[in-house]
Amino acid sequence: MIRDNGVARKGLGMDAEIRRWGGESVLLSYDDPTGSFMVIAIHSTRLGPAAGGTRLKTYPGAEDAVRDACDLAEAMTLKMAAARLPMGGGKSVLAVPRTDLPPEARRLLLHHHARNLEMLGGRYWTGPDMNTSSADMDVIRERTRYAFGASAAAGGSGSSAPDTAVGVFEGIRASLEATYGDPKLAGRRVLVQGCGAVGDPLVRMLHAEGASVVVSDVVFDRVEGLYDELDVEVVAPSSVLATECDVYAPCAMGGVIGAADVPHLRCAIVAGAANNPLRDRHGDADRLAAHGIRYAPDFVINGGGAIHLIGHETLGWTRAQVEQAVRGIGDTLREVYARADADGVSTEEAAERLAAARLAGG
Ligand code: NAD
Ligand code: PPY
Protein backbone atom coordinates (compact mmCIF):
# COMPACT_ATOMS: atom_id res chain seq x y z
CA MET A 1 0.00 0.00 0.00
CA ILE A 2 1.24 3.50 -0.76
CA ARG A 3 0.99 5.81 2.19
CA ASP A 4 2.31 9.36 2.19
CA ASN A 5 0.48 11.05 5.07
CA GLY A 6 -1.03 13.65 2.82
CA VAL A 7 2.34 15.15 1.98
CA ALA A 8 3.35 14.35 -1.56
CA ARG A 9 0.88 12.07 -3.31
CA LYS A 10 -1.96 13.11 -5.57
CA GLY A 11 -5.23 11.63 -4.31
CA LEU A 12 -6.54 8.39 -5.77
CA GLY A 13 -10.09 9.71 -5.45
CA MET A 14 -12.23 9.24 -2.38
CA ASP A 15 -13.76 5.93 -3.50
CA ALA A 16 -10.40 4.35 -4.30
CA GLU A 17 -8.89 5.72 -1.07
CA ILE A 18 -11.54 4.09 1.06
CA ARG A 19 -11.45 0.84 -0.91
CA ARG A 20 -7.67 0.39 -0.50
CA TRP A 21 -7.89 1.33 3.20
CA GLY A 22 -9.89 -1.66 4.42
CA GLY A 23 -11.28 0.02 7.54
CA GLU A 24 -14.81 -0.19 8.94
CA SER A 25 -16.42 3.23 8.44
CA VAL A 26 -15.84 6.88 7.67
CA LEU A 27 -18.22 9.58 8.90
CA LEU A 28 -17.88 12.77 6.88
CA SER A 29 -19.77 15.92 7.81
CA TYR A 30 -19.54 19.63 7.17
CA ASP A 31 -19.61 22.45 9.70
CA ASP A 32 -21.14 25.37 7.86
CA PRO A 33 -20.34 28.19 10.34
CA THR A 34 -16.58 27.49 10.22
CA GLY A 35 -16.42 25.97 6.72
CA SER A 36 -14.77 22.82 8.10
CA PHE A 37 -15.01 19.24 6.88
CA MET A 38 -15.16 16.82 9.81
CA VAL A 39 -14.02 13.20 9.52
CA ILE A 40 -14.30 10.31 11.95
CA ALA A 41 -12.50 7.24 10.59
CA ILE A 42 -13.04 3.94 12.40
CA HIS A 43 -10.47 1.47 11.18
CA SER A 44 -11.13 -1.48 13.48
CA THR A 45 -13.25 -2.43 16.47
CA ARG A 46 -11.82 -5.96 16.52
CA LEU A 47 -10.25 -5.50 19.99
CA GLY A 48 -12.88 -3.11 21.39
CA PRO A 49 -14.41 0.30 20.68
CA ALA A 50 -12.17 2.40 18.43
CA ALA A 51 -10.11 5.23 19.95
CA GLY A 52 -7.74 7.90 18.71
CA GLY A 53 -7.32 11.64 18.91
CA THR A 54 -8.92 14.61 17.16
CA ARG A 55 -6.55 16.42 14.78
CA LEU A 56 -7.35 20.02 13.91
CA LYS A 57 -5.53 21.00 10.74
CA THR A 58 -5.82 22.78 7.41
CA TYR A 59 -5.89 20.52 4.33
CA PRO A 60 -5.98 21.28 0.60
CA GLY A 61 -9.38 19.50 0.34
CA ALA A 62 -11.82 17.11 1.99
CA GLU A 63 -10.22 14.13 0.23
CA ASP A 64 -6.86 14.88 1.87
CA ALA A 65 -8.53 15.10 5.27
CA VAL A 66 -10.26 11.74 4.72
CA ARG A 67 -6.98 10.11 3.66
CA ASP A 68 -5.12 11.47 6.70
CA ALA A 69 -7.88 10.35 9.09
CA CYS A 70 -7.94 6.86 7.53
CA ASP A 71 -4.14 6.43 7.66
CA LEU A 72 -3.98 7.68 11.24
CA ALA A 73 -6.90 5.44 12.28
CA GLU A 74 -5.10 2.42 10.81
CA ALA A 75 -1.99 3.32 12.82
CA MET A 76 -4.16 3.47 15.95
CA THR A 77 -5.34 -0.12 15.35
CA LEU A 78 -1.71 -1.22 15.25
CA LYS A 79 -0.87 0.95 18.29
CA MET A 80 -3.61 -0.58 20.46
CA ALA A 81 -2.63 -4.11 19.46
CA ALA A 82 1.09 -3.49 20.05
CA ALA A 83 0.37 -2.01 23.49
CA ARG A 84 -2.07 -4.83 24.33
CA LEU A 85 -4.88 -2.33 24.96
CA PRO A 86 -8.47 -3.59 24.61
CA MET A 87 -9.52 -0.95 22.08
CA GLY A 88 -9.58 -0.55 18.33
CA GLY A 89 -8.25 2.13 16.01
CA GLY A 90 -9.92 5.37 14.99
CA LYS A 91 -9.07 9.01 14.41
CA SER A 92 -10.90 12.28 13.82
CA VAL A 93 -9.89 15.17 11.64
CA LEU A 94 -11.37 18.65 11.83
CA ALA A 95 -10.26 20.15 8.53
CA VAL A 96 -10.49 23.84 9.36
CA PRO A 97 -9.86 26.69 6.90
CA ARG A 98 -7.50 28.23 9.51
CA THR A 99 -6.24 26.80 12.82
CA ASP A 100 -6.64 30.09 14.73
CA LEU A 101 -10.45 30.02 14.74
CA PRO A 102 -12.13 32.61 17.00
CA PRO A 103 -12.74 30.95 20.42
CA GLU A 104 -16.55 30.82 20.10
CA ALA A 105 -16.38 29.32 16.59
CA ARG A 106 -13.90 26.69 17.82
CA ARG A 107 -16.20 25.87 20.73
CA LEU A 108 -19.23 25.39 18.49
CA LEU A 109 -17.18 23.24 16.09
CA LEU A 110 -16.13 21.03 19.02
CA HIS A 111 -19.78 20.75 20.11
CA HIS A 112 -20.68 19.67 16.57
CA HIS A 113 -17.91 17.05 16.81
CA ALA A 114 -19.37 15.95 20.17
CA ARG A 115 -22.79 15.45 18.56
CA ASN A 116 -21.18 13.19 15.97
CA LEU A 117 -19.48 11.20 18.76
CA GLU A 118 -22.84 10.84 20.53
CA MET A 119 -24.39 9.63 17.30
CA LEU A 120 -21.75 6.86 17.16
CA GLY A 121 -22.84 5.87 20.66
CA GLY A 122 -19.42 4.81 21.96
CA ARG A 123 -18.13 2.93 18.88
CA TYR A 124 -15.39 5.57 18.83
CA TRP A 125 -13.75 7.55 21.68
CA THR A 126 -11.63 10.58 20.94
CA GLY A 127 -8.79 12.38 22.73
CA PRO A 128 -6.21 15.10 22.08
CA ASP A 129 -4.06 15.07 18.95
CA MET A 130 -2.28 17.70 16.85
CA ASN A 131 -3.64 21.19 17.72
CA THR A 132 -6.14 19.89 20.28
CA SER A 133 -5.58 19.73 24.04
CA SER A 134 -7.19 18.80 27.36
CA ALA A 135 -9.03 22.15 27.25
CA ASP A 136 -10.69 21.09 23.95
CA MET A 137 -11.61 17.71 25.47
CA ASP A 138 -13.26 19.61 28.35
CA VAL A 139 -15.43 21.40 25.76
CA ILE A 140 -16.31 18.11 24.01
CA ARG A 141 -17.16 16.57 27.40
CA GLU A 142 -19.81 19.28 27.89
CA ARG A 143 -21.82 17.37 25.27
CA THR A 144 -20.61 13.75 25.36
CA ARG A 145 -18.63 11.38 27.56
CA TYR A 146 -16.78 9.79 24.63
CA ALA A 147 -13.59 11.84 25.03
CA PHE A 148 -10.41 10.88 26.89
CA GLY A 149 -7.77 13.30 28.15
CA ALA A 150 -9.98 16.02 29.60
CA SER A 151 -8.57 17.95 32.57
CA ALA A 152 -8.72 16.42 36.05
CA ALA A 153 -11.29 19.10 36.98
CA ALA A 154 -13.56 17.81 34.20
CA GLY A 155 -13.04 14.18 35.29
CA GLY A 156 -10.30 13.25 32.81
CA SER A 157 -6.70 12.06 33.12
CA GLY A 158 -5.11 15.23 31.72
CA SER A 159 -2.35 15.47 29.16
CA SER A 160 -0.96 12.20 27.83
CA ALA A 161 2.17 13.89 26.46
CA PRO A 162 4.47 13.32 29.47
CA ASP A 163 3.78 9.56 29.33
CA THR A 164 4.31 9.56 25.57
CA ALA A 165 7.72 11.12 26.26
CA VAL A 166 8.56 8.41 28.82
CA GLY A 167 7.66 5.70 26.28
CA VAL A 168 9.83 7.34 23.63
CA PHE A 169 12.69 7.63 26.13
CA GLU A 170 12.47 3.90 26.90
CA GLY A 171 12.23 3.18 23.18
CA ILE A 172 15.40 5.17 22.53
CA ARG A 173 17.23 3.20 25.23
CA ALA A 174 16.06 -0.11 23.70
CA SER A 175 17.14 1.09 20.25
CA LEU A 176 20.60 2.09 21.50
CA GLU A 177 20.98 -1.29 23.15
CA ALA A 178 20.03 -3.14 19.97
CA THR A 179 22.41 -0.98 17.92
CA TYR A 180 25.43 -0.52 20.18
CA GLY A 181 24.95 -3.26 22.79
CA ASP A 182 24.45 -0.62 25.52
CA PRO A 183 21.28 1.36 26.35
CA LYS A 184 23.13 4.18 28.11
CA LEU A 185 22.47 7.76 26.98
CA ALA A 186 25.71 9.18 28.36
CA GLY A 187 27.91 10.30 25.48
CA ARG A 188 25.20 9.71 22.85
CA ARG A 189 24.06 12.54 20.59
CA VAL A 190 20.26 12.76 20.26
CA LEU A 191 18.44 15.21 17.99
CA VAL A 192 14.87 16.09 19.02
CA GLN A 193 12.81 17.68 16.23
CA GLY A 194 9.90 19.56 17.81
CA CYS A 195 10.05 20.69 21.44
CA GLY A 196 6.34 20.75 22.22
CA ALA A 197 4.26 18.76 24.70
CA VAL A 198 6.22 15.53 24.06
CA GLY A 199 9.56 16.87 22.81
CA ASP A 200 10.19 19.20 25.75
CA PRO A 201 9.97 16.57 28.54
CA LEU A 202 11.88 14.12 26.32
CA VAL A 203 14.76 16.61 25.97
CA ARG A 204 14.86 17.00 29.76
CA MET A 205 14.99 13.23 30.37
CA LEU A 206 17.72 12.71 27.77
CA HIS A 207 19.75 15.59 29.19
CA ALA A 208 19.35 14.27 32.76
CA GLU A 209 20.81 10.92 31.62
CA GLY A 210 23.90 12.57 30.16
CA ALA A 211 23.02 12.64 26.46
CA SER A 212 24.33 15.43 24.29
CA VAL A 213 21.00 16.85 23.07
CA VAL A 214 20.41 18.80 19.87
CA VAL A 215 17.01 20.51 19.46
CA SER A 216 15.05 22.13 16.66
CA ASP A 217 11.66 23.86 16.50
CA VAL A 218 9.97 26.31 14.15
CA VAL A 219 8.84 28.26 17.23
CA PHE A 220 12.05 29.86 18.47
CA ASP A 221 10.78 30.43 22.06
CA ARG A 222 10.53 26.65 22.55
CA VAL A 223 14.23 26.04 21.85
CA GLU A 224 15.40 29.28 23.44
CA GLY A 225 14.14 28.23 26.88
CA LEU A 226 15.85 24.82 26.61
CA TYR A 227 19.06 26.46 25.38
CA ASP A 228 19.14 28.88 28.32
CA GLU A 229 18.25 26.25 30.90
CA LEU A 230 20.08 23.11 29.74
CA ASP A 231 22.69 24.43 27.34
CA VAL A 232 21.48 22.15 24.52
CA GLU A 233 22.66 22.66 20.95
CA VAL A 234 20.16 24.23 18.53
CA VAL A 235 19.85 23.53 14.78
CA ALA A 236 17.62 25.22 12.20
CA PRO A 237 14.53 23.23 11.11
CA SER A 238 15.94 23.03 7.58
CA SER A 239 19.15 21.36 8.86
CA VAL A 240 17.56 18.57 10.87
CA LEU A 241 17.90 15.70 8.38
CA ALA A 242 21.53 16.52 7.62
CA THR A 243 22.60 16.75 11.27
CA GLU A 244 24.93 14.01 12.46
CA CYS A 245 23.65 12.16 15.54
CA ASP A 246 23.19 8.72 17.05
CA VAL A 247 19.42 9.13 17.37
CA TYR A 248 17.04 11.30 15.36
CA ALA A 249 13.77 11.70 17.31
CA PRO A 250 11.00 13.23 15.14
CA CYS A 251 8.55 14.79 17.62
CA ALA A 252 6.81 17.36 15.39
CA MET A 253 4.69 16.45 12.36
CA GLY A 254 4.35 13.29 10.22
CA GLY A 255 5.82 12.63 6.78
CA VAL A 256 9.30 13.90 7.66
CA ILE A 257 11.21 11.08 5.92
CA GLY A 258 10.73 10.17 2.26
CA ALA A 259 12.63 8.05 -0.25
CA ALA A 260 14.89 10.91 -1.32
CA ASP A 261 15.85 11.76 2.27
CA VAL A 262 17.07 8.35 3.40
CA PRO A 263 20.51 8.42 1.69
CA HIS A 264 21.20 11.83 3.26
CA LEU A 265 20.34 10.93 6.85
CA ARG A 266 23.33 11.00 9.20
CA CYS A 267 21.85 9.13 12.15
CA ALA A 268 22.09 5.50 13.29
CA ILE A 269 18.56 5.34 14.72
CA VAL A 270 15.18 6.99 13.97
CA ALA A 271 13.07 6.85 17.14
CA GLY A 272 10.54 9.55 18.01
CA ALA A 273 6.94 10.38 18.88
CA ALA A 274 5.57 11.63 15.55
CA ASN A 275 2.74 9.58 14.05
CA ASN A 276 3.41 8.33 10.51
CA PRO A 277 6.93 9.86 10.16
CA LEU A 278 7.58 7.81 6.98
CA ARG A 279 5.85 8.93 3.80
CA ASP A 280 5.76 5.37 2.48
CA ARG A 281 5.81 3.28 5.61
CA HIS A 282 6.92 -0.05 4.07
CA GLY A 283 9.15 1.34 1.32
CA ASP A 284 10.90 3.88 3.54
CA ALA A 285 11.33 1.33 6.34
CA ASP A 286 13.04 -0.99 3.83
CA ARG A 287 15.22 1.88 2.60
CA LEU A 288 16.24 2.81 6.16
CA ALA A 289 17.16 -0.82 6.88
CA ALA A 290 19.18 -0.99 3.62
CA HIS A 291 21.12 2.10 4.76
CA GLY A 292 21.84 0.50 8.14
CA ILE A 293 19.54 2.86 10.02
CA ARG A 294 17.44 1.31 12.79
CA TYR A 295 13.80 2.47 12.72
CA ALA A 296 11.60 2.31 15.84
CA PRO A 297 8.05 1.89 14.41
CA ASP A 298 5.95 4.90 15.43
CA PHE A 299 2.93 2.94 16.58
CA VAL A 300 5.09 1.01 19.08
CA ILE A 301 7.33 3.76 20.44
CA ASN A 302 4.64 6.47 20.79
CA GLY A 303 2.05 4.25 22.52
CA GLY A 304 2.62 5.85 25.94
CA GLY A 305 -0.15 8.41 25.41
CA ALA A 306 -2.72 5.75 24.56
CA ILE A 307 -1.61 3.69 27.58
CA HIS A 308 -2.01 6.78 29.80
CA LEU A 309 -5.52 7.63 28.53
CA ILE A 310 -6.97 4.13 28.39
CA GLY A 311 -5.12 2.83 31.45
CA HIS A 312 -6.39 5.66 33.64
CA GLU A 313 -9.83 6.18 32.12
CA THR A 314 -11.16 2.76 31.15
CA LEU A 315 -8.98 0.13 32.81
CA GLY A 316 -8.91 1.83 36.23
CA TRP A 317 -5.14 1.38 36.51
CA THR A 318 -3.13 3.03 39.28
CA ARG A 319 -0.36 5.47 38.39
CA ALA A 320 2.20 2.70 39.05
CA GLN A 321 0.43 0.32 36.64
CA VAL A 322 0.31 2.97 33.92
CA GLU A 323 3.99 3.74 34.41
CA GLN A 324 4.93 0.05 34.27
CA ALA A 325 3.01 -0.41 31.00
CA VAL A 326 4.57 2.73 29.48
CA ARG A 327 8.08 1.55 30.41
CA GLY A 328 7.18 -1.82 28.82
CA ILE A 329 7.39 -0.11 25.42
CA GLY A 330 11.15 -0.71 25.60
CA ASP A 331 10.58 -4.46 25.91
CA THR A 332 8.09 -4.50 23.02
CA LEU A 333 10.67 -2.78 20.84
CA ARG A 334 13.35 -5.30 21.87
CA GLU A 335 10.96 -8.05 20.74
CA VAL A 336 10.35 -6.23 17.43
CA TYR A 337 14.09 -5.89 16.78
CA ALA A 338 14.72 -9.56 17.61
CA ARG A 339 11.92 -10.67 15.26
CA ALA A 340 13.13 -8.38 12.47
CA ASP A 341 16.59 -9.96 12.71
CA ALA A 342 15.22 -13.50 12.93
CA ASP A 343 12.80 -13.10 10.01
CA GLY A 344 15.08 -10.90 7.86
CA VAL A 345 12.43 -8.18 7.53
CA SER A 346 12.29 -4.47 8.33
CA THR A 347 11.41 -3.40 11.86
CA GLU A 348 8.13 -1.96 10.48
CA GLU A 349 7.18 -5.32 9.01
CA ALA A 350 8.16 -7.13 12.22
CA ALA A 351 6.07 -4.73 14.32
CA GLU A 352 3.07 -5.10 11.99
CA ARG A 353 3.36 -8.89 12.23
CA LEU A 354 3.42 -8.63 16.04
CA ALA A 355 0.32 -6.40 15.99
CA ALA A 356 -1.43 -8.69 13.47
CA ALA A 357 -0.81 -11.70 15.70
CA ARG A 358 -2.35 -9.86 18.64
CA LEU A 359 -5.31 -8.77 16.51
CA ALA A 360 -5.79 -12.40 15.54
CA GLY A 361 -5.83 -13.32 19.23
CA GLY A 362 -2.16 -14.30 19.70
P1 NAD B 1 2.98 19.75 19.93
O1 NAD B 1 2.14 20.46 18.96
O2 NAD B 1 2.85 20.06 21.38
O3 NAD B 1 4.53 19.94 19.55
C1 NAD B 1 5.00 19.86 18.24
C2 NAD B 1 6.17 20.81 18.15
O4 NAD B 1 6.76 20.67 16.86
C3 NAD B 1 5.80 22.28 18.30
O5 NAD B 1 6.64 22.89 19.25
C4 NAD B 1 5.98 22.85 16.90
O6 NAD B 1 6.35 24.21 16.90
C5 NAD B 1 7.10 21.96 16.39
N1 NAD B 1 7.25 21.91 14.94
C6 NAD B 1 6.28 21.99 13.98
N2 NAD B 1 6.84 21.93 12.76
C7 NAD B 1 8.18 21.78 12.95
C8 NAD B 1 9.29 21.65 12.08
N3 NAD B 1 9.15 21.66 10.76
N4 NAD B 1 10.53 21.53 12.64
C9 NAD B 1 10.70 21.54 13.97
N5 NAD B 1 9.68 21.67 14.84
C10 NAD B 1 8.44 21.79 14.33
O7 NAD B 1 2.72 18.18 19.68
P2 NAD B 1 3.06 16.98 20.65
O8 NAD B 1 1.86 16.64 21.48
O9 NAD B 1 4.37 17.24 21.31
O10 NAD B 1 3.20 15.77 19.61
C11 NAD B 1 4.35 15.66 18.79
C12 NAD B 1 4.16 14.53 17.81
O11 NAD B 1 3.95 13.32 18.51
C13 NAD B 1 2.94 14.70 16.88
O12 NAD B 1 3.26 14.16 15.62
C14 NAD B 1 1.88 13.85 17.56
O13 NAD B 1 0.92 13.36 16.62
C15 NAD B 1 2.72 12.72 18.11
N6 NAD B 1 2.12 12.04 19.25
C16 NAD B 1 1.79 12.76 20.35
C17 NAD B 1 1.20 12.10 21.44
C18 NAD B 1 0.84 12.86 22.69
O14 NAD B 1 0.55 12.20 23.71
N7 NAD B 1 0.88 14.19 22.69
C19 NAD B 1 0.96 10.72 21.39
C20 NAD B 1 1.36 10.01 20.25
C21 NAD B 1 1.92 10.69 19.17
C1 PPY C 1 -2.35 8.89 19.55
O1 PPY C 1 -1.70 8.24 20.41
O2 PPY C 1 -1.92 9.01 18.38
C2 PPY C 1 -3.63 9.50 19.88
O3 PPY C 1 -4.38 9.80 19.00
C3 PPY C 1 -3.97 9.73 21.31
C4 PPY C 1 -5.13 8.91 21.76
C5 PPY C 1 -4.93 7.62 22.15
C6 PPY C 1 -6.00 6.86 22.59
C7 PPY C 1 -7.25 7.41 22.66
C8 PPY C 1 -7.46 8.71 22.27
C9 PPY C 1 -6.38 9.48 21.84
Short mmCIF file of C-alpha atoms in Angstrom, two decimals, residues 50-240:
data_model
loop_
_atom_site.label_atom_id
_atom_site.label_comp_id
_atom_site.label_asym_id
_atom_site.label_seq_id
_atom_site.Cartn_x
_atom_site.Cartn_y
_atom_site.Cartn_z
CA ALA A 50 -12.17 2.40 18.43
CA ALA A 51 -10.11 5.23 19.95
CA GLY A 52 -7.74 7.90 18.71
CA GLY A 53 -7.32 11.64 18.91
CA THR A 54 -8.92 14.61 17.16
CA ARG A 55 -6.55 16.42 14.78
CA LEU A 56 -7.35 20.02 13.91
CA LYS A 57 -5.53 21.00 10.74
CA THR A 58 -5.82 22.78 7.41
CA TYR A 59 -5.89 20.52 4.33
CA PRO A 60 -5.98 21.28 0.60
CA GLY A 61 -9.38 19.50 0.34
CA ALA A 62 -11.82 17.11 1.99
CA GLU A 63 -10.22 14.13 0.23
CA ASP A 64 -6.86 14.88 1.87
CA ALA A 65 -8.53 15.10 5.27
CA VAL A 66 -10.26 11.74 4.72
CA ARG A 67 -6.98 10.11 3.66
CA ASP A 68 -5.12 11.47 6.70
CA ALA A 69 -7.88 10.35 9.09
CA CYS A 70 -7.94 6.86 7.53
CA ASP A 71 -4.14 6.43 7.66
CA LEU A 72 -3.98 7.68 11.24
CA ALA A 73 -6.90 5.44 12.28
CA GLU A 74 -5.10 2.42 10.81
CA ALA A 75 -1.99 3.32 12.82
CA MET A 76 -4.16 3.47 15.95
CA THR A 77 -5.34 -0.12 15.35
CA LEU A 78 -1.71 -1.22 15.25
CA LYS A 79 -0.87 0.95 18.29
CA MET A 80 -3.61 -0.58 20.46
CA ALA A 81 -2.63 -4.11 19.46
CA ALA A 82 1.09 -3.49 20.05
CA ALA A 83 0.37 -2.01 23.49
CA ARG A 84 -2.07 -4.83 24.33
CA LEU A 85 -4.88 -2.33 24.96
CA PRO A 86 -8.47 -3.59 24.61
CA MET A 87 -9.52 -0.95 22.08
CA GLY A 88 -9.58 -0.55 18.33
CA GLY A 89 -8.25 2.13 16.01
CA GLY A 90 -9.92 5.37 14.99
CA LYS A 91 -9.07 9.01 14.41
CA SER A 92 -10.90 12.28 13.82
CA VAL A 93 -9.89 15.17 11.64
CA LEU A 94 -11.37 18.65 11.83
CA ALA A 95 -10.26 20.15 8.53
CA VAL A 96 -10.49 23.84 9.36
CA PRO A 97 -9.86 26.69 6.90
CA ARG A 98 -7.50 28.23 9.51
CA THR A 99 -6.24 26.80 12.82
CA ASP A 100 -6.64 30.09 14.73
CA LEU A 101 -10.45 30.02 14.74
CA PRO A 102 -12.13 32.61 17.00
CA PRO A 103 -12.74 30.95 20.42
CA GLU A 104 -16.55 30.82 20.10
CA ALA A 105 -16.38 29.32 16.59
CA ARG A 106 -13.90 26.69 17.82
CA ARG A 107 -16.20 25.87 20.73
CA LEU A 108 -19.23 25.39 18.49
CA LEU A 109 -17.18 23.24 16.09
CA LEU A 110 -16.13 21.03 19.02
CA HIS A 111 -19.78 20.75 20.11
CA HIS A 112 -20.68 19.67 16.57
CA HIS A 113 -17.91 17.05 16.81
CA ALA A 114 -19.37 15.95 20.17
CA ARG A 115 -22.79 15.45 18.56
CA ASN A 116 -21.18 13.19 15.97
CA LEU A 117 -19.48 11.20 18.76
CA GLU A 118 -22.84 10.84 20.53
CA MET A 119 -24.39 9.63 17.30
CA LEU A 120 -21.75 6.86 17.16
CA GLY A 121 -22.84 5.87 20.66
CA GLY A 122 -19.42 4.81 21.96
CA ARG A 123 -18.13 2.93 18.88
CA TYR A 124 -15.39 5.57 18.83
CA TRP A 125 -13.75 7.55 21.68
CA THR A 126 -11.63 10.58 20.94
CA GLY A 127 -8.79 12.38 22.73
CA PRO A 128 -6.21 15.10 22.08
CA ASP A 129 -4.06 15.07 18.95
CA MET A 130 -2.28 17.70 16.85
CA ASN A 131 -3.64 21.19 17.72
CA THR A 132 -6.14 19.89 20.28
CA SER A 133 -5.58 19.73 24.04
CA SER A 134 -7.19 18.80 27.36
CA ALA A 135 -9.03 22.15 27.25
CA ASP A 136 -10.69 21.09 23.95
CA MET A 137 -11.61 17.71 25.47
CA ASP A 138 -13.26 19.61 28.35
CA VAL A 139 -15.43 21.40 25.76
CA ILE A 140 -16.31 18.11 24.01
CA ARG A 141 -17.16 16.57 27.40
CA GLU A 142 -19.81 19.28 27.89
CA ARG A 143 -21.82 17.37 25.27
CA THR A 144 -20.61 13.75 25.36
CA ARG A 145 -18.63 11.38 27.56
CA TYR A 146 -16.78 9.79 24.63
CA ALA A 147 -13.59 11.84 25.03
CA PHE A 148 -10.41 10.88 26.89
CA GLY A 149 -7.77 13.30 28.15
CA ALA A 150 -9.98 16.02 29.60
CA SER A 151 -8.57 17.95 32.57
CA ALA A 152 -8.72 16.42 36.05
CA ALA A 153 -11.29 19.10 36.98
CA ALA A 154 -13.56 17.81 34.20
CA GLY A 155 -13.04 14.18 35.29
CA GLY A 156 -10.30 13.25 32.81
CA SER A 157 -6.70 12.06 33.12
CA GLY A 158 -5.11 15.23 31.72
CA SER A 159 -2.35 15.47 29.16
CA SER A 160 -0.96 12.20 27.83
CA ALA A 161 2.17 13.89 26.46
CA PRO A 162 4.47 13.32 29.47
CA ASP A 163 3.78 9.56 29.33
CA THR A 164 4.31 9.56 25.57
CA ALA A 165 7.72 11.12 26.26
CA VAL A 166 8.56 8.41 28.82
CA GLY A 167 7.66 5.70 26.28
CA VAL A 168 9.83 7.34 23.63
CA PHE A 169 12.69 7.63 26.13
CA GLU A 170 12.47 3.90 26.90
CA GLY A 171 12.23 3.18 23.18
CA ILE A 172 15.40 5.17 22.53
CA ARG A 173 17.23 3.20 25.23
CA ALA A 174 16.06 -0.11 23.70
CA SER A 175 17.14 1.09 20.25
CA LEU A 176 20.60 2.09 21.50
CA GLU A 177 20.98 -1.29 23.15
CA ALA A 178 20.03 -3.14 19.97
CA THR A 179 22.41 -0.98 17.92
CA TYR A 180 25.43 -0.52 20.18
CA GLY A 181 24.95 -3.26 22.79
CA ASP A 182 24.45 -0.62 25.52
CA PRO A 183 21.28 1.36 26.35
CA LYS A 184 23.13 4.18 28.11
CA LEU A 185 22.47 7.76 26.98
CA ALA A 186 25.71 9.18 28.36
CA GLY A 187 27.91 10.30 25.48
CA ARG A 188 25.20 9.71 22.85
CA ARG A 189 24.06 12.54 20.59
CA VAL A 190 20.26 12.76 20.26
CA LEU A 191 18.44 15.21 17.99
CA VAL A 192 14.87 16.09 19.02
CA GLN A 193 12.81 17.68 16.23
CA GLY A 194 9.90 19.56 17.81
CA CYS A 195 10.05 20.69 21.44
CA GLY A 196 6.34 20.75 22.22
CA ALA A 197 4.26 18.76 24.70
CA VAL A 198 6.22 15.53 24.06
CA GLY A 199 9.56 16.87 22.81
CA ASP A 200 10.19 19.20 25.75
CA PRO A 201 9.97 16.57 28.54
CA LEU A 202 11.88 14.12 26.32
CA VAL A 203 14.76 16.61 25.97
CA ARG A 204 14.86 17.00 29.76
CA MET A 205 14.99 13.23 30.37
CA LEU A 206 17.72 12.71 27.77
CA HIS A 207 19.75 15.59 29.19
CA ALA A 208 19.35 14.27 32.76
CA GLU A 209 20.81 10.92 31.62
CA GLY A 210 23.90 12.57 30.16
CA ALA A 211 23.02 12.64 26.46
CA SER A 212 24.33 15.43 24.29
CA VAL A 213 21.00 16.85 23.07
CA VAL A 214 20.41 18.80 19.87
CA VAL A 215 17.01 20.51 19.46
CA SER A 216 15.05 22.13 16.66
CA ASP A 217 11.66 23.86 16.50
CA VAL A 218 9.97 26.31 14.15
CA VAL A 219 8.84 28.26 17.23
CA PHE A 220 12.05 29.86 18.47
CA ASP A 221 10.78 30.43 22.06
CA ARG A 222 10.53 26.65 22.55
CA VAL A 223 14.23 26.04 21.85
CA GLU A 224 15.40 29.28 23.44
CA GLY A 225 14.14 28.23 26.88
CA LEU A 226 15.85 24.82 26.61
CA TYR A 227 19.06 26.46 25.38
CA ASP A 228 19.14 28.88 28.32
CA GLU A 229 18.25 26.25 30.90
CA LEU A 230 20.08 23.11 29.74
CA ASP A 231 22.69 24.43 27.34
CA VAL A 232 21.48 22.15 24.52
CA GLU A 233 22.66 22.66 20.95
CA VAL A 234 20.16 24.23 18.53
CA VAL A 235 19.85 23.53 14.78
CA ALA A 236 17.62 25.22 12.20
CA PRO A 237 14.53 23.23 11.11
CA SER A 238 15.94 23.03 7.58
CA SER A 239 19.15 21.36 8.86
CA VAL A 240 17.56 18.57 10.87
#
